[in-house]
CSV table of C-alpha atoms in Angstrom, one decimal:
chain,number,residue,atom,x,y,z
A,282,MET,CA,94.1,-58.5,105.1
A,283,GLY,CA,90.6,-58.1,104.7
A,284,VAL,CA,90.0,-62.1,105.2
A,285,ALA,CA,91.8,-61.6,108.3
A,286,GLU,CA,89.8,-59.0,109.6
A,287,GLN,CA,86.7,-61.0,109.1
A,288,ILE,CA,88.1,-64.5,111.0
A,289,ILE,CA,88.8,-61.8,113.9
A,290,GLY,CA,85.9,-60.5,113.7
A,291,TRP,CA,84.0,-63.8,113.9
A,292,LEU,CA,86.6,-65.6,116.5
A,293,ASN,CA,85.8,-62.0,118.7
A,294,VAL,CA,82.2,-62.9,118.6
A,295,GLU,CA,83.0,-66.5,119.2
A,296,ALA,CA,85.2,-65.7,122.5
A,297,THR,CA,82.4,-63.4,123.8
A,298,ARG,CA,79.5,-65.7,123.5
A,299,ILE,CA,81.8,-68.5,125.3
A,300,SER,CA,83.0,-66.6,128.0
A,301,GLN,CA,79.6,-65.5,129.6
A,302,SER,CA,78.9,-69.1,130.0
A,303,PRO,CA,82.3,-71.6,129.6
A,304,ALA,CA,80.6,-74.7,131.2
A,305,SER,CA,78.2,-74.6,128.4
A,306,VAL,CA,81.2,-75.1,126.0
A,307,ALA,CA,83.2,-78.1,125.5
A,308,SER,CA,86.5,-77.4,126.7
A,309,LEU,CA,88.2,-79.0,123.2
A,310,GLN,CA,86.1,-76.2,121.1
A,311,ILE,CA,87.4,-73.3,123.2
A,312,SER,CA,91.2,-74.9,123.1
A,313,VAL,CA,91.1,-74.7,119.3
A,314,LEU,CA,89.3,-71.5,118.8
A,315,PHE,CA,92.6,-70.4,121.3
A,316,SER,CA,95.0,-72.0,119.1
A,317,TRP,CA,93.9,-70.3,116.1
A,318,ALA,CA,93.7,-66.7,118.0
A,319,CYS,CA,97.2,-67.3,119.4
A,320,ASN,CA,98.7,-68.6,115.7
A,321,LEU,CA,96.8,-66.1,113.9
A,322,TYR,CA,98.7,-63.2,116.3
A,323,SER,CA,102.1,-64.7,116.2
A,324,LEU,CA,101.7,-65.0,112.4
A,325,ILE,CA,100.6,-61.4,111.7
A,326,VAL,CA,103.3,-59.6,114.2
A,327,LYS,CA,105.7,-61.5,111.9
A,328,LEU,CA,104.4,-60.3,108.7
A,329,THR,CA,102.5,-57.2,108.8
A,330,PRO,CA,104.1,-55.4,112.4
A,331,GLY,CA,101.6,-52.3,111.1
A,332,TYR,CA,98.5,-54.0,111.2
A,333,GLN,CA,98.9,-53.5,114.8
A,334,ALA,CA,97.7,-50.0,114.8
A,335,THR,CA,94.6,-50.6,113.4
A,336,PRO,CA,91.2,-51.3,115.5
A,337,VAL,CA,90.7,-54.8,114.5
A,338,TRP,CA,93.8,-55.4,116.2
A,339,GLY,CA,92.3,-55.0,119.7
A,340,LYS,CA,89.6,-57.7,119.3
A,341,LEU,CA,92.3,-60.1,118.5
A,342,SER,CA,93.9,-58.9,121.7
A,343,ALA,CA,90.4,-59.4,123.8
A,344,SER,CA,89.8,-62.7,121.7
A,345,ILE,CA,92.7,-64.2,123.7
A,346,ALA,CA,92.2,-62.8,126.8
A,347,LEU,CA,88.5,-63.9,126.6
A,348,LEU,CA,89.4,-67.4,125.3
A,349,LEU,CA,92.4,-68.0,128.5
A,350,ASP,CA,89.7,-66.7,130.8
A,351,SER,CA,87.4,-69.4,129.9
A,352,ILE,CA,89.7,-72.0,129.8
A,353,LEU,CA,90.9,-71.0,133.5
A,354,ASP,CA,87.5,-70.9,134.7
A,355,THR,CA,87.1,-73.1,137.5
A,356,SER,CA,83.5,-73.6,135.9
A,357,SER,CA,84.8,-74.9,132.7
A,358,PRO,CA,85.0,-79.0,131.9
A,359,ALA,CA,88.7,-78.1,131.2
A,360,LYS,CA,91.4,-80.5,132.6
A,361,PRO,CA,94.3,-79.8,134.1
A,362,ALA,CA,96.4,-80.6,131.2
A,363,LEU,CA,94.6,-78.3,129.1
A,364,ARG,CA,94.7,-75.6,131.3
A,365,LYS,CA,98.4,-76.2,131.6
A,366,ARG,CA,99.0,-76.1,127.7
A,367,SER,CA,97.0,-73.3,126.8
A,368,THR,CA,99.2,-70.9,129.7
A,369,VAL,CA,102.6,-72.2,127.9
A,370,GLN,CA,100.9,-71.3,124.6
A,371,ALA,CA,99.9,-67.8,126.0
A,372,ARG,CA,103.4,-67.1,126.9
A,373,ARG,CA,104.7,-68.7,123.8
A,374,THR,CA,102.4,-65.8,122.0
A,375,VAL,CA,103.2,-63.0,124.1
A,376,LEU,CA,106.7,-64.0,123.3
A,377,SER,CA,106.8,-64.4,119.9
A,378,SER,CA,106.8,-60.3,119.8
A,379,PRO,CA,108.7,-58.9,122.7
A,380,GLU,CA,108.4,-55.6,121.1
A,381,SER,CA,104.3,-55.8,121.1
A,382,ILE,CA,103.8,-56.4,124.9
A,383,PRO,CA,103.4,-52.6,125.6
A,384,LYS,CA,100.7,-52.3,122.9
A,385,LEU,CA,98.9,-55.4,123.7
A,386,ALA,CA,98.9,-55.0,127.6
A,387,GLU,CA,97.4,-51.5,126.6
A,388,LEU,CA,94.6,-53.0,124.4
A,389,VAL,CA,94.0,-55.6,127.3
A,390,CYS,CA,93.7,-53.0,129.7
A,391,GLN,CA,91.1,-51.5,127.3
A,392,ALA,CA,89.3,-54.8,127.0
A,393,ILE,CA,89.0,-54.9,130.8
A,394,SER,CA,88.0,-51.6,131.7
A,395,GLY,CA,85.0,-51.2,134.1
A,396,ASN,CA,82.9,-54.1,135.0
A,397,ASN,CA,84.6,-56.4,133.1
A,398,THR,CA,87.3,-58.3,134.7
A,399,LYS,CA,87.6,-61.2,131.7
A,400,GLY,CA,90.9,-60.3,130.5
A,401,ILE,CA,92.6,-60.4,134.1
A,402,PRO,CA,94.4,-63.8,133.9
A,403,PHE,CA,95.8,-62.6,130.2
A,404,LEU,CA,96.9,-59.1,131.5
A,405,GLY,CA,99.0,-60.9,134.6
A,406,LEU,CA,100.5,-63.2,132.4
A,407,ILE,CA,101.7,-60.6,130.1
A,408,TYR,CA,103.2,-58.9,133.2
A,409,ASP,CA,104.5,-61.8,134.4
A,410,VAL,CA,106.3,-62.8,130.6
A,411,ALA,CA,107.6,-58.5,130.6
A,412,THR,CA,109.0,-58.9,133.9
A,413,HIS,CA,110.9,-62.3,133.0
A,414,LEU,CA,112.0,-60.9,130.0
A,415,LYS,CA,113.6,-57.7,131.3
A,416,LEU,CA,112.9,-55.5,128.5
A,417,LYS,CA,114.6,-52.2,129.3
A,418,GLU,CA,112.3,-50.1,127.6
A,419,GLY,CA,108.9,-52.5,126.8
A,420,SER,CA,109.0,-53.5,130.6
A,421,THR,CA,109.1,-50.1,132.2
A,422,GLU,CA,106.3,-48.9,129.5
A,423,LEU,CA,104.5,-52.2,130.5
A,424,ALA,CA,104.9,-51.2,134.2
A,425,GLY,CA,103.5,-47.9,133.6
A,426,LYS,CA,100.3,-48.9,131.8
A,427,ILE,CA,99.6,-51.4,134.3
A,428,GLU,CA,100.3,-48.8,137.5
A,429,ALA,CA,98.1,-46.3,135.6
A,430,SER,CA,95.4,-48.7,135.1
A,431,SER,CA,95.6,-50.6,138.8
A,432,ASN,CA,92.4,-49.8,139.7
A,433,THR,CA,90.9,-52.1,137.0
A,434,ILE,CA,94.0,-54.6,137.0
A,435,ASN,CA,94.7,-55.0,141.2
A,436,MET,CA,93.9,-57.8,142.6
A,437,ALA,CA,90.0,-56.9,143.3
A,438,GLY,CA,89.7,-55.7,140.2
A,439,ILE,CA,87.8,-53.1,141.2
A,440,ASP,CA,88.2,-49.7,143.7
A,441,ALA,CA,86.5,-50.2,146.8
A,442,GLY,CA,84.0,-48.0,146.5
A,443,ALA,CA,82.7,-49.6,143.3
A,444,GLY,CA,80.4,-51.7,145.1
A,445,HIS,CA,81.0,-54.6,143.1
A,446,SER,CA,79.3,-57.9,144.0
A,447,THR,CA,80.2,-61.3,145.5
A,448,GLN,CA,80.3,-62.2,141.6
A,449,ASP,CA,83.4,-60.5,141.3
A,450,ILE,CA,85.3,-62.2,143.5
A,451,ARG,CA,84.8,-65.4,142.5
A,452,GLY,CA,85.7,-64.7,139.1
A,453,TYR,CA,89.3,-64.7,140.4
A,454,ARG,CA,89.3,-68.3,141.7
A,455,PRO,CA,90.5,-69.4,138.1
A,456,PHE,CA,94.2,-67.5,138.5
A,457,LEU,CA,94.3,-66.8,142.4
A,458,GLN,CA,93.0,-70.4,144.0
A,459,SER,CA,95.2,-71.5,146.1
A,460,GLY,CA,94.5,-74.9,145.6
A,461,ARG,CA,95.2,-74.7,141.9
A,462,SER,CA,98.1,-76.2,140.0
A,463,ALA,CA,101.0,-73.4,140.1
A,464,ALA,CA,102.0,-74.6,136.4
A,465,TYR,CA,99.1,-72.2,134.8
A,466,SER,CA,98.8,-69.6,137.4
A,467,THR,CA,99.2,-66.3,135.8
A,468,TYR,CA,98.9,-63.1,138.1
A,469,ASP,CA,101.3,-64.5,140.4
A,470,GLY,CA,104.3,-62.8,139.2
A,471,PHE,CA,101.7,-59.4,139.1
A,472,VAL,CA,101.2,-59.3,142.5
A,473,GLU,CA,104.8,-60.3,143.7
A,474,ASN,CA,106.1,-57.6,141.4
A,475,ALA,CA,103.9,-54.4,141.0
A,476,ILE,CA,101.7,-54.0,144.2
A,477,SER,CA,102.9,-51.6,146.4
A,478,GLN,CA,102.3,-50.9,149.9
A,479,GLU,CA,100.5,-47.8,149.2
A,480,ASN,CA,98.1,-49.9,146.7
A,481,HIS,CA,98.0,-52.9,148.8
A,482,GLU,CA,96.5,-50.1,151.9
A,483,SER,CA,94.4,-47.6,150.0
A,484,LYS,CA,92.8,-49.8,146.9
A,485,ILE,CA,92.7,-53.4,147.6
A,486,LEU,CA,93.1,-53.7,151.6
A,487,PRO,CA,89.4,-52.2,151.9
A,488,VAL,CA,88.0,-54.6,149.4
A,489,ILE,CA,89.2,-57.2,151.3
A,490,GLU,CA,87.5,-56.1,154.4
A,491,LYS,CA,84.5,-55.7,152.5
A,492,MET,CA,84.7,-59.1,150.7
A,493,LEU,CA,85.3,-60.7,153.8
A,494,LEU,CA,82.4,-59.4,155.7
A,495,ARG,CA,79.8,-60.3,153.1
A,496,SER,CA,81.1,-64.2,151.7
A,497,PRO,CA,83.9,-65.1,153.8
A,498,GLU,CA,83.7,-68.6,152.7
A,499,ILE,CA,84.3,-67.4,148.8
A,500,CYS,CA,86.8,-64.9,149.3
A,501,LEU,CA,89.0,-66.4,151.7
A,502,PRO,CA,91.0,-69.1,149.2
A,503,THR,CA,91.5,-66.1,147.0
A,504,PHE,CA,92.6,-63.8,149.4
A,505,THR,CA,95.0,-66.0,151.2
A,506,ALA,CA,96.9,-67.1,147.8
A,507,PHE,CA,96.9,-63.3,147.3
A,508,TYR,CA,99.2,-63.0,150.5
A,509,THR,CA,101.2,-66.3,149.7
A,510,HIS,CA,102.6,-64.3,146.6
A,511,TYR,CA,102.5,-60.6,148.6
A,512,LYS,CA,105.8,-59.6,149.1
A,513,GLN,CA,105.7,-56.2,150.6
A,514,SER,CA,105.7,-56.2,154.6
A,515,LEU,CA,102.6,-55.4,156.7
A,516,ARG,CA,102.2,-52.2,158.6
A,517,ASP,CA,101.0,-52.3,162.2
A,518,GLU,CA,97.3,-50.4,161.0
A,519,GLU,CA,97.3,-53.0,158.0
A,520,LEU,CA,97.3,-55.6,160.6
A,521,LYS,CA,95.1,-54.7,162.9
A,522,ARG,CA,92.4,-54.2,159.9
A,523,LEU,CA,92.9,-57.6,158.7
A,524,LEU,CA,93.3,-59.4,161.9
A,525,THR,CA,89.7,-57.8,162.7
A,526,PRO,CA,88.1,-60.1,160.2
A,527,ILE,CA,90.0,-62.9,161.4
A,528,LEU,CA,88.8,-62.6,164.3
A,529,SER,CA,85.6,-62.6,163.8
A,530,GLY,CA,86.0,-65.7,161.6
A,531,THR,CA,87.1,-68.2,164.5
A,532,LYS,CA,83.7,-67.6,165.6
A,533,SER,CA,81.7,-68.8,162.6
A,534,THR,CA,80.0,-72.2,163.5
A,535,ASN,CA,80.8,-72.7,159.7
A,536,GLY,CA,83.9,-75.1,159.3
A,537,THR,CA,84.9,-73.5,156.2
A,538,VAL,CA,85.2,-70.3,157.4
A,539,ARG,CA,87.4,-71.3,160.4
A,540,SER,CA,89.5,-72.9,158.4
A,541,GLY,CA,89.8,-70.4,155.9
A,542,VAL,CA,91.0,-67.7,158.5
A,543,ILE,CA,93.2,-69.9,159.7
A,544,ASP,CA,95.1,-70.4,156.3
A,545,LEU,CA,94.8,-66.7,156.1
A,546,TRP,CA,96.6,-65.9,159.2
A,547,LEU,CA,99.2,-68.7,157.8
A,548,ALA,CA,99.6,-66.6,154.8
A,549,ILE,CA,100.2,-63.1,156.4
A,550,THR,CA,102.2,-63.9,159.5
A,551,PRO,CA,105.3,-64.3,157.4
A,552,LEU,CA,104.4,-60.5,156.6
A,553,ILE,CA,104.7,-59.4,160.3
A,554,ILE,CA,108.0,-57.7,160.8
A,555,SER,CA,107.1,-55.6,163.9
A,556,GLU,CA,107.0,-56.6,167.4
A,557,SER,CA,104.3,-54.4,168.1
A,558,GLY,CA,102.5,-56.1,165.4
A,559,PHE,CA,103.2,-59.6,166.9
A,560,LYS,CA,102.2,-57.9,170.5
A,561,PHE,CA,98.7,-57.0,169.5
A,562,SER,CA,97.9,-59.9,167.7
A,563,VAL,CA,98.7,-61.9,170.6
A,564,ASP,CA,96.7,-59.7,173.1
A,565,ASN,CA,93.8,-60.1,170.7
A,566,ILE,CA,94.2,-63.8,170.4
A,567,LEU,CA,94.3,-64.9,173.7
A,568,THR,CA,91.8,-62.3,175.5
A,569,PRO,CA,88.9,-64.3,174.7
A,570,VAL,CA,90.2,-67.3,176.1
A,571,LEU,CA,91.9,-65.8,178.8
A,572,THR,CA,88.5,-63.8,179.7
A,573,GLY,CA,85.9,-66.4,179.3
A,574,LYS,CA,84.2,-65.2,176.1
A,575,THR,CA,84.7,-67.5,173.6
A,576,ASN,CA,81.8,-69.2,172.1
A,577,GLY,CA,82.9,-72.8,172.1
A,578,VAL,CA,85.4,-76.0,171.5
A,579,ASP,CA,85.4,-74.9,167.7
A,580,HIS,CA,86.1,-70.9,169.0
A,581,ARG,CA,89.1,-72.2,171.5
A,582,GLN,CA,90.3,-74.5,168.9
A,583,ALA,CA,90.7,-71.9,166.1
A,584,LEU,CA,92.3,-69.6,168.1
A,585,PHE,CA,94.7,-71.8,169.6
A,586,LYS,CA,95.5,-72.7,166.0
A,587,LEU,CA,96.0,-69.0,165.3
A,588,ILE,CA,99.0,-68.8,168.5
A,589,GLN,CA,100.4,-72.1,166.7
A,590,HIS,CA,101.5,-69.9,163.4
A,591,ILE,CA,103.0,-67.1,165.7
A,592,PRO,CA,106.8,-67.6,165.5
A,593,THR,CA,109.3,-67.8,168.3
A,594,GLY,CA,110.2,-64.2,169.5
A,595,PRO,CA,109.9,-61.5,172.3
A,596,GLN,CA,106.1,-62.5,172.2
A,597,SER,CA,107.3,-66.3,173.2
A,598,ARG,CA,106.6,-65.4,176.9
A,599,GLU,CA,103.2,-63.9,176.9
A,600,ILE,CA,102.1,-67.0,174.9
A,601,ILE,CA,103.3,-69.4,177.5
A,602,LYS,CA,101.8,-67.5,179.9
A,603,GLY,CA,98.4,-67.6,178.1
A,604,LEU,CA,98.4,-71.0,177.1
A,605,VAL,CA,99.8,-72.6,180.7
A,606,ALA,CA,96.9,-71.0,182.2
A,607,GLN,CA,94.5,-72.1,180.0
A,608,LEU,CA,96.2,-75.8,180.4
A,609,GLU,CA,95.2,-75.8,183.8
A,610,LYS,CA,91.1,-75.4,183.2
A,611,GLU,CA,90.5,-77.0,179.6
A,612,THR,CA,88.9,-79.9,179.6
A,613,ASN,CA,88.9,-80.8,176.0
A,614,GLU,CA,91.0,-83.0,174.3
A,615,SER,CA,91.3,-81.6,170.9
A,616,VAL,CA,91.7,-77.9,172.3
A,617,LEU,CA,94.4,-79.6,174.8
A,618,THR,CA,95.8,-80.8,171.6
A,619,CYS,CA,96.3,-77.6,170.4
A,620,ILE,CA,97.5,-76.5,173.1
A,621,SER,CA,100.5,-79.0,173.3
A,622,GLU,CA,101.3,-78.2,169.8
A,623,ALA,CA,101.6,-74.4,170.2
A,624,LEU,CA,103.3,-74.2,173.4
A,625,PRO,CA,106.9,-76.3,173.6
A,626,LYS,CA,108.4,-74.1,170.5
A,627,HIS,CA,107.9,-71.2,172.7
A,628,MET,CA,109.5,-72.6,176.2
A,629,VAL,CA,112.2,-73.8,174.3
A,630,ASN,CA,112.4,-70.2,172.8
A,631,VAL,CA,112.4,-68.7,176.0
A,632,LEU,CA,114.6,-71.2,178.3
A,633,LYS,CA,117.4,-71.1,175.2
A,634,SER,CA,117.7,-67.4,175.6
A,635,GLY,CA,118.7,-67.8,179.4
A,636,ASN,CA,115.2,-66.7,180.9
A,637,HIS,CA,112.9,-68.2,183.6
A,638,LEU,CA,109.6,-68.9,184.2
A,639,GLU,CA,107.6,-67.1,186.6
A,640,PRO,CA,107.0,-69.6,189.7
A,641,SER,CA,103.3,-70.0,189.3
A,642,LEU,CA,104.0,-71.1,185.7
A,643,LEU,CA,106.3,-73.3,187.1
A,644,SER,CA,103.6,-75.0,189.4
A,645,ILE,CA,101.1,-75.4,186.9
A,646,ILE,CA,103.6,-77.0,184.7
A,647,GLY,CA,104.9,-79.0,187.6
A,648,LYS,CA,101.4,-80.2,188.1
A,649,GLU,CA,100.6,-81.1,184.2
A,650,VAL,CA,103.8,-83.0,183.9
A,651,ALA,CA,101.9,-85.8,186.5
A,652,SER,CA,98.5,-85.4,184.6
A,653,SER,CA,96.7,-88.1,183.6
A,654,LYS,CA,95.6,-86.7,180.4
A,655,PRO,CA,98.3,-87.4,177.5
A,656,PRO,CA,98.0,-84.0,175.7
A,657,ASN,CA,98.5,-82.3,178.9
A,658,ARG,CA,101.9,-84.0,179.7
A,659,ARG,CA,102.9,-83.4,176.0
A,660,ALA,CA,102.2,-79.8,176.0
A,661,VAL,CA,104.9,-79.3,179.0
A,662,MET,CA,107.4,-82.4,178.3
């Protein structure tokens, strides 16, 4: 196997070089090297299983992880079809030797320790494959190794106190970016199955708070995609910590930030299960509007778009009170349109439940029915 060692050593050098600047290397070149690495892995595990105990095996595992990351990197010129094909090939490589999955995961965990996050997409793919295989022993061992290394392989890849820069979050965009194709999503399975409420509250949420404060326009797509796949419910305390930066983002003069926090709110709303959580959210969203402390039309519009995504329930009555009160005072047509889109479902919910609206609200609604403004009429009819 002396020749193999030389080839693996060369592959590792090339993979390391490419991973430092994927945009400067032709995507076809990266793809060819990646195919060589995957095929070499599949051949060795079949012909020489004991080779996995040698130090050079870690270099091959790291090479596959680095090359896959380079292909999925958004700065890479690789086309979506190539990214999909490479991800499928990586899955087949892992599946070629199910019994080797725990060892492979261990080596990749070692490769991404510290500040290096380049191998995280491949680690997420390994976890996803193991989950689908439902290996009786391997998956348990794999999950244990991943849990033990959670400070380096969770969604943020770092501990809250590590003080990493915005670039660390930017690196996660290839596999958690909301606009990317699900065909080459490599980390969704880990987010869905391995992250507990405790991990979220103690390790991930502090990083989210910090990064939303520093560079929300960069982080928001990543965090939105994370909560799209996160399956645990949000405790009231977690919700309060998330709602604070969301409300702060609605005040931003940057349209990307405002739309980003709205998308993030849409992603976390299904995770809210307590009545107290919804009540807290409604009170804090409507307070700036009802007290006249908004920063202008864009701010009010963003707040009412948050209200649009709150489902019907016990909170519907409070929402109706707030929206109807603002309907009478609002003069901007775009904001009125947002109100008209949010109000009807809550009115229907309250009336269907057999409850009655207060006379003061009915008076305002009767007045708006005869309004000359179409958005006002649409809101109450």
